[in-house]
XYZ file of N, CA and C in Angstrom:
537
model
N 0.926 -1.258 0.022
C -0.002 -0.054 -0.015
C 1.253 1.131 -0.191
N 0.469 2.177 -0.857
C 1.271 3.417 -0.772
C 1.413 4.273 0.631
N 2.409 4.913 0.798
C 2.323 5.502 1.865
C 1.985 7.018 1.289
N 1.092 7.767 2.398
C 0.764 9.176 1.998
C 1.824 10.106 1.775
N 1.840 10.906 1.154
C 3.327 12.034 0.889
C 3.455 12.495 2.251
N 4.808 12.869 2.495
C 5.639 13.303 3.595
C 4.529 14.581 4.337
N 4.217 15.327 3.651
C 3.591 16.328 4.345
C 2.594 16.332 5.001
N 1.791 14.988 4.694
C 1.054 14.816 5.349
C 1.348 14.433 6.932
N 2.648 14.110 7.435
C 3.158 13.992 8.337
C 2.673 15.055 9.401
N 2.689 16.216 8.950
C 2.662 17.235 9.804
C 0.934 17.678 9.825
N 0.727 18.130 10.919
C -0.777 18.510 11.036
C -0.901 19.680 12.071
N -0.680 21.020 11.641
C -0.847 21.595 9.900
C -0.140 20.823 9.082
N -0.025 21.030 8.123
C 0.928 20.911 7.023
C 2.138 21.626 7.364
N 3.689 21.250 6.715
C 4.924 21.707 7.220
C 4.554 23.078 7.063
N 5.200 23.756 8.267
C 5.759 25.330 8.372
C 6.757 25.749 7.701
N 6.888 26.324 6.538
C 8.031 26.526 5.597
C 8.357 28.158 5.780
N 9.713 28.321 6.567
C 10.160 29.317 6.699
C 11.233 29.926 5.864
N 11.197 30.944 4.741
C 11.938 31.532 4.230
C 12.822 32.877 4.221
N 14.063 32.980 4.362
C 14.777 34.089 4.401
C 14.084 35.485 3.238
N 13.811 36.563 3.773
C 13.191 37.557 2.403
C 13.757 37.581 1.458
N 15.569 37.492 1.638
C 16.075 37.779 0.416
C 16.598 36.574 -0.313
N 16.116 35.334 0.219
C 16.592 34.195 -0.285
C 15.045 33.368 -0.485
N 15.713 32.312 -1.703
C 14.300 31.435 -2.070
C 14.292 30.233 -1.665
N 15.668 29.785 -0.745
C 15.639 28.870 -0.240
C 15.188 28.336 1.084
N 15.023 27.050 1.490
C 14.353 26.699 2.549
C 15.229 26.476 3.881
N 15.078 27.338 4.560
C 15.976 27.672 5.800
C 15.425 26.835 7.123
N 14.296 26.671 7.311
C 13.916 25.915 8.338
C 12.564 25.390 8.062
N 12.136 23.900 8.457
C 10.804 23.209 8.567
C 10.413 22.963 9.650
N 9.053 22.603 9.867
C 8.647 21.976 11.347
C 7.694 20.685 10.693
N 7.742 19.963 11.316
C 6.715 18.687 11.352
C 6.221 18.466 12.601
N 4.895 17.809 12.453
C 4.185 17.350 13.768
C 3.860 16.332 13.317
N 4.927 15.142 14.252
C 4.405 13.819 13.969
C 3.431 13.356 14.986
N 2.581 12.455 14.318
C 1.471 12.261 15.518
C 1.642 10.625 15.846
N 2.671 9.939 15.481
C 2.770 8.677 15.630
C 4.228 8.184 15.368
N 4.519 7.336 15.774
C 5.771 6.245 15.240
C 6.100 6.312 14.001
N 5.082 5.760 13.351
C 4.853 5.748 11.860
C 5.169 7.083 11.183
N 5.016 8.078 11.690
C 5.128 9.301 11.011
C 6.690 9.757 11.321
N 7.072 9.865 12.469
C 8.417 9.934 12.470
C 9.068 8.738 11.802
N 8.676 7.696 11.403
C 9.619 6.392 10.727
C 9.708 7.422 9.426
N 8.655 7.643 8.794
C 8.642 8.252 7.359
C 9.541 9.459 7.374
N 9.279 10.407 8.529
C 9.991 11.564 8.253
C 11.660 11.250 8.426
N 11.918 10.270 9.143
C 13.678 9.911 9.245
C 13.462 9.110 7.618
N 12.820 8.461 7.118
C 13.342 7.572 5.891
C 13.540 8.542 4.773
N 12.687 9.665 4.793
C 12.622 10.926 3.770
C 14.122 11.576 3.805
N 14.312 11.850 5.308
C 15.717 12.449 5.435
C 17.028 11.547 5.076
N 16.771 10.484 5.179
C 17.818 9.355 4.850
C 18.073 9.324 3.329
N 16.717 9.312 2.515
C 16.853 9.286 1.351
C 17.445 10.451 0.636
N 17.190 11.561 1.267
C 17.524 13.050 0.902
C 19.090 13.208 1.168
N 19.504 12.580 2.223
C 20.940 13.012 2.348
C 22.219 12.742 1.505
N 23.097 13.381 1.237
C 23.937 13.223 0.276
C 25.541 13.139 1.159
N 26.600 12.914 0.844
C 27.900 12.553 1.175
C 28.202 14.150 1.708
N 28.630 14.245 3.283
C 28.594 15.052 3.806
C 27.921 15.738 4.913
N 27.088 15.171 4.717
C 25.643 15.589 5.478
C 25.730 15.325 6.899
N 25.459 16.301 7.713
C 25.582 16.322 9.274
C 24.619 16.720 9.878
N 23.754 15.844 10.831
C 22.713 16.024 11.384
C 23.191 16.354 13.052
N 22.538 17.536 13.447
C 22.633 17.553 15.067
C 21.379 17.421 15.736
N 21.570 16.647 16.710
C 20.055 16.249 17.201
C 19.967 16.939 18.281
N 18.756 17.473 18.951
C 18.531 18.079 20.287
C 17.047 17.591 20.692
N 17.330 17.400 22.112
C 15.986 16.588 22.314
C 16.046 16.060 23.560
N 15.416 16.304 24.839
C 15.334 15.482 25.968
C 15.571 14.018 26.076
N 15.638 13.427 27.045
C 15.809 11.944 26.881
C 14.586 11.324 26.556
N 14.348 10.372 25.971
C 13.201 9.773 25.794
C 12.494 10.547 24.607
N 12.772 11.844 24.064
C 12.328 12.570 23.015
C 12.151 11.520 21.591
N 13.076 10.867 21.377
C 12.905 10.055 20.201
C 13.984 10.083 19.165
N 15.224 10.704 19.726
C 16.481 10.853 18.949
C 16.856 9.534 18.150
N 17.048 8.615 19.098
C 17.693 7.250 18.595
C 16.564 6.332 17.845
N 15.386 6.870 18.012
C 14.335 6.188 16.960
C 14.327 6.697 15.573
N 14.420 8.186 15.739
C 14.942 8.650 14.410
C 15.678 8.227 13.468
N 17.188 8.410 14.464
C 18.197 7.823 13.819
C 17.850 6.506 13.150
N 17.447 5.539 13.668
C 16.857 4.333 13.084
C 16.477 4.474 11.736
N 15.316 5.308 11.271
C 14.641 5.545 10.261
C 15.515 6.155 9.515
N 16.336 7.453 9.751
C 17.441 8.025 8.904
C 18.354 6.815 8.121
N 18.939 5.941 8.958
C 19.696 4.694 8.461
C 19.121 3.779 7.547
N 17.825 3.316 7.912
C 16.991 2.908 7.267
C 16.975 3.735 5.601
N 16.684 5.045 5.726
C 16.373 5.745 4.528
C 17.858 5.641 3.851
N 18.969 5.382 4.294
C 20.241 5.518 3.599
C 20.579 3.939 3.343
N 19.364 2.926 3.216
C 19.402 1.723 2.763
C 20.341 0.758 3.563
N 20.381 1.228 4.804
C 21.313 0.448 6.146
C 19.883 -0.213 6.887
N 20.759 -1.326 7.875
C 19.900 -2.168 8.611
C 19.364 -0.978 9.771
N 18.176 -0.906 10.146
C 17.650 -0.183 11.444
C 18.115 -0.992 12.726
N 18.182 -2.344 12.325
C 18.663 -3.213 13.561
C 19.817 -3.126 14.239
N 20.685 -2.444 13.318
C 22.212 -2.059 13.844
C 22.022 -1.157 14.599
N 21.187 -0.162 14.720
C 21.030 1.081 15.049
C 20.803 1.098 16.908
N 21.650 1.301 17.660
C 21.512 1.211 18.866
C 22.275 2.739 19.757
N 21.505 3.311 20.868
C 21.784 4.472 21.402
C 23.422 4.191 21.641
N 24.402 5.116 21.022
C 25.860 4.986 21.337
C 26.181 5.891 22.492
N 25.386 5.832 23.425
C 25.552 6.653 24.811
C 26.697 6.024 25.415
N 27.109 4.523 25.762
C 28.021 4.135 26.315
C 29.342 3.890 25.307
N 29.006 3.825 24.226
C 30.110 3.498 23.370
C 30.434 4.807 22.540
N 29.716 5.900 22.761
C 30.201 7.360 22.078
C 29.982 7.335 20.611
N 30.662 6.226 19.841
C 30.413 6.398 18.519
C 30.326 4.875 17.786
N 28.982 4.835 16.986
C 28.678 3.917 16.075
C 28.821 4.136 14.796
N 29.165 3.095 13.796
C 29.594 3.329 12.736
C 28.574 2.449 11.916
N 27.697 2.523 10.831
C 26.968 1.796 10.152
C 27.190 1.508 8.681
N 27.227 0.406 8.100
C 27.150 0.356 6.774
C 26.071 0.426 5.930
N 25.845 1.786 4.952
C 24.652 1.886 4.198
C 25.005 2.819 2.912
N 24.031 3.085 2.088
C 24.271 3.757 0.601
C 25.754 4.574 1.032
N 25.690 5.550 2.073
C 26.766 6.087 2.413
C 27.358 5.593 3.945
N 28.674 6.040 4.149
C 28.926 5.680 5.515
C 28.023 6.126 6.621
N 27.922 5.518 7.805
C 26.927 6.581 8.589
C 28.032 6.698 9.949
N 27.781 7.787 10.591
C 28.519 7.842 11.881
C 27.831 8.247 12.453
N 27.148 7.436 13.784
C 26.397 8.044 14.748
C 26.928 7.981 16.066
N 26.655 9.277 16.476
C 27.535 9.886 17.892
C 26.705 10.135 18.642
N 26.760 10.121 19.819
C 26.169 10.687 21.121
C 26.854 11.641 22.383
N 26.512 12.560 22.513
C 27.450 13.473 23.347
C 26.910 13.626 25.022
N 26.101 12.802 25.231
C 25.196 12.760 26.396
C 26.400 12.646 27.539
N 27.122 11.636 27.418
C 28.074 11.592 28.502
C 29.527 12.064 28.514
N 29.690 12.962 27.356
C 30.849 13.580 27.386
C 30.851 14.589 28.534
N 31.954 14.971 29.219
C 32.061 16.062 30.082
C 32.827 17.429 29.482
N 33.512 17.507 28.483
C 33.781 18.605 27.633
C 34.021 18.342 26.129
N 33.893 19.157 25.423
C 34.460 19.198 23.945
C 35.549 18.423 23.784
N 36.463 18.536 24.404
C 37.870 17.769 24.480
C 37.431 16.654 23.993
N 36.693 16.004 24.940
C 36.690 14.446 24.558
C 35.693 14.054 23.546
N 35.356 15.045 23.071
C 34.324 14.827 21.747
C 35.456 14.588 20.570
N 36.401 15.864 20.626
C 37.642 15.979 19.802
C 38.608 14.687 19.834
N 38.646 13.868 21.232
C 39.436 12.908 21.167
C 38.830 11.945 20.326
N 37.699 11.846 20.192
C 37.281 10.501 19.007
C 37.260 10.849 17.783
N 38.156 12.183 17.329
C 38.851 12.027 15.859
C 37.743 12.589 15.192
N 36.650 13.414 15.512
C 35.740 14.084 14.398
C 36.132 14.503 13.458
N 37.081 15.010 13.093
C 37.670 15.809 12.028
C 37.545 14.639 10.745
N 37.853 13.716 11.002
C 37.853 12.764 9.894
C 36.401 12.454 9.367
N 35.605 12.217 10.339
C 34.198 11.871 9.661
C 33.177 12.902 9.636
N 33.765 14.031 10.306
C 32.853 15.335 9.983
C 32.956 15.804 8.321
N 34.027 15.748 7.873
C 34.330 16.172 6.958
C 34.446 14.946 5.619
N 34.138 13.849 6.091
C 34.167 12.959 4.949
C 33.113 12.678 4.123
N 33.123 11.700 3.414
C 32.012 11.365 2.285
C 30.755 10.651 3.001
N 30.484 10.557 4.332
C 29.411 9.875 5.072
C 28.596 10.637 5.449
N 27.566 10.402 6.277
C 26.522 11.111 6.894
C 26.875 10.983 8.638
N 26.703 12.209 9.183
C 26.854 11.890 10.285
C 25.917 12.572 11.199
N 25.409 12.014 12.313
C 24.124 11.890 13.206
C 24.681 11.952 14.630
N 24.369 13.311 14.955
C 24.993 13.381 16.593
C 23.793 13.872 17.409
N 23.706 12.931 18.643
C 22.568 12.933 19.590
C 23.474 13.782 20.546
N 22.426 14.573 21.115
C 23.082 15.542 22.552
C 24.015 16.757 21.713
N 23.792 17.114 20.602
C 24.865 18.032 19.958
C 25.073 19.325 20.697
N 24.044 19.492 21.716
C 23.820 20.925 22.203
C 25.301 20.853 23.192
N 25.738 19.610 23.874
C 26.890 19.598 24.681
C 28.090 19.658 23.591
N 28.017 19.774 22.464
C 29.840 19.843 21.602
C 29.252 21.151 20.660
N 28.426 22.096 20.640
C 27.828 22.926 19.871
C 29.445 23.722 19.006
N 30.416 24.208 20.017
C 31.390 24.733 19.548
C 32.309 23.615 18.441
N 31.940 22.119 18.445
C 32.763 21.386 17.314
C 32.204 21.211 16.304
N 30.702 21.674 16.172
C 30.020 21.334 15.062
C 30.537 22.009 13.740
N 30.185 21.549 12.394
C 30.589 22.357 11.457
C 29.547 23.345 11.196
N 30.204 24.177 10.445
C 29.016 25.249 9.989
C 27.737 25.054 9.127
N 28.137 24.128 8.495
C 27.120 23.493 7.382
C 26.558 22.136 7.816
N 25.379 22.362 8.482
C 25.001 21.302 9.165
C 22.977 21.387 9.305
N 22.333 20.466 9.615
C 20.983 20.469 9.870
C 20.757 20.369 10.936
N 20.370 21.213 12.099
C 19.829 21.001 13.356
C 18.659 20.577 13.594
N 18.121 19.337 14.181
C 16.982 18.738 14.382
C 16.405 18.939 15.576
N 15.476 19.759 16.012
C 15.189 19.632 17.692
C 13.659 18.701 17.506
N 13.728 17.886 18.532
C 12.727 17.243 18.613
C 12.229 17.382 20.156
N 10.611 17.666 19.964
C 10.193 18.114 21.511
C 8.909 16.814 21.448
N 8.873 16.222 22.639
C 7.753 15.240 22.824
C 6.330 16.208 22.992
N 5.160 15.669 22.422
C 3.930 16.590 22.364
C 2.831 15.695 23.018
N 3.445 14.286 23.209
C 2.294 13.382 23.477
C 3.134 12.081 23.659
N 2.437 11.323 23.991
C 2.739 9.764 24.398
C 3.654 9.437 23.001
N 2.854 9.393 21.898
C 4.060 9.226 20.450
C 4.015 10.388 19.750
N 3.220 11.455 19.663
C 3.510 12.512 19.000
C 4.924 13.478 19.185
N 5.371 14.166 18.239
C 6.603 14.776 18.411
C 6.378 15.755 17.330
N 7.178 17.146 18.129
C 7.616 18.119 16.825
C 8.748 18.203 16.628
N 9.050 18.118 15.267
C 10.168 18.226 14.853
C 10.456 19.588 14.167
N 11.443 20.308 14.291
C 12.220 21.606 13.866
C 13.490 21.515 13.113
N 13.539 21.443 11.932
C 14.772 21.309 11.032
C 15.083 22.680 10.800
N 16.520 23.059 11.006
C 17.123 24.283 10.704
C 18.284 24.309 9.909
N 18.440 24.961 8.821
C 19.527 24.767 7.898
C 20.580 25.503 8.534
N 21.748 25.400 8.317
C 22.966 26.150 8.600
C 23.819 25.752 7.690
N 23.675 26.300 6.761
C 24.715 26.354 5.147
C 24.075 26.054 3.958
N 25.026 26.035 2.858
C 24.123 25.806 1.627
C 24.040 24.051 1.431
N 24.740 23.384 1.853
C 24.096 22.126 1.901
C 23.271 21.393 2.323
N 23.168 22.115 3.646
C 21.648 21.595 4.652
C 20.712 22.516 3.951
N 20.871 23.596 3.470
C 19.572 24.035 2.784
C 19.207 23.403 1.728
N 19.936 22.859 0.662
C 19.431 21.937 -0.257
C 18.802 20.613 0.360
N 19.222 20.182 1.087
C 18.681 19.065 1.950
C 17.261 19.136 2.193
N 17.057 20.324 2.856
C 15.685 20.808 3.655
C 15.143 20.960 2.574
N 15.264 21.575 1.104
C 14.563 21.840 0.064
C 14.107 20.403 -0.641
N 14.989 19.565 -0.503
C 14.647 18.396 -1.201
C 13.616 17.585 0.003
N 13.845 17.791 1.041
C 12.738 17.207 2.220
C 11.385 17.871 1.939
N 11.403 19.361 1.746
C 10.251 19.842 1.723
C 9.627 19.492 0.511
N 10.179 19.111 -0.670
C 9.542 18.788 -2.041
C 9.098 17.366 -1.978
N 9.607 16.651 -0.900
C 9.192 15.288 -1.002
C 7.855 14.759 -0.818
């Protein structure tokens, strides 16, 4: 059975914010009413990702960051069952259409600890980087990235706020918006 278009994930439809001087998409918001909606949103992001995509994830414990990452990995033709929260390992890598690097900064006590993981190699490489608890390492994040804030609005409903920070991430949001 065909899935409804992505924009039906949002209720109301996704809010599109454009800079007055640009025709590019700078931010999108979606309201996911269920885990299936979250799954479709993550799949769409994964399918839209290109080499060098960096996604910084923000949200409280239990907001669905790892669940969203599973869907993104599946959208990249990887195995969602390989994905687990890297809280204790700090960095997981998955095989997919593009290499996936999944970091979790929750347990880090400093940005130096993050830098000790060697992020310069994978933050500038040809893969896709997904970072949970990105607010803990904000000074280490690349300028061109997609910030995704996830807010619980109910037991299974979530608000996703995507913000592009750079030209490549704007193209990703444009593609996501047009999906």
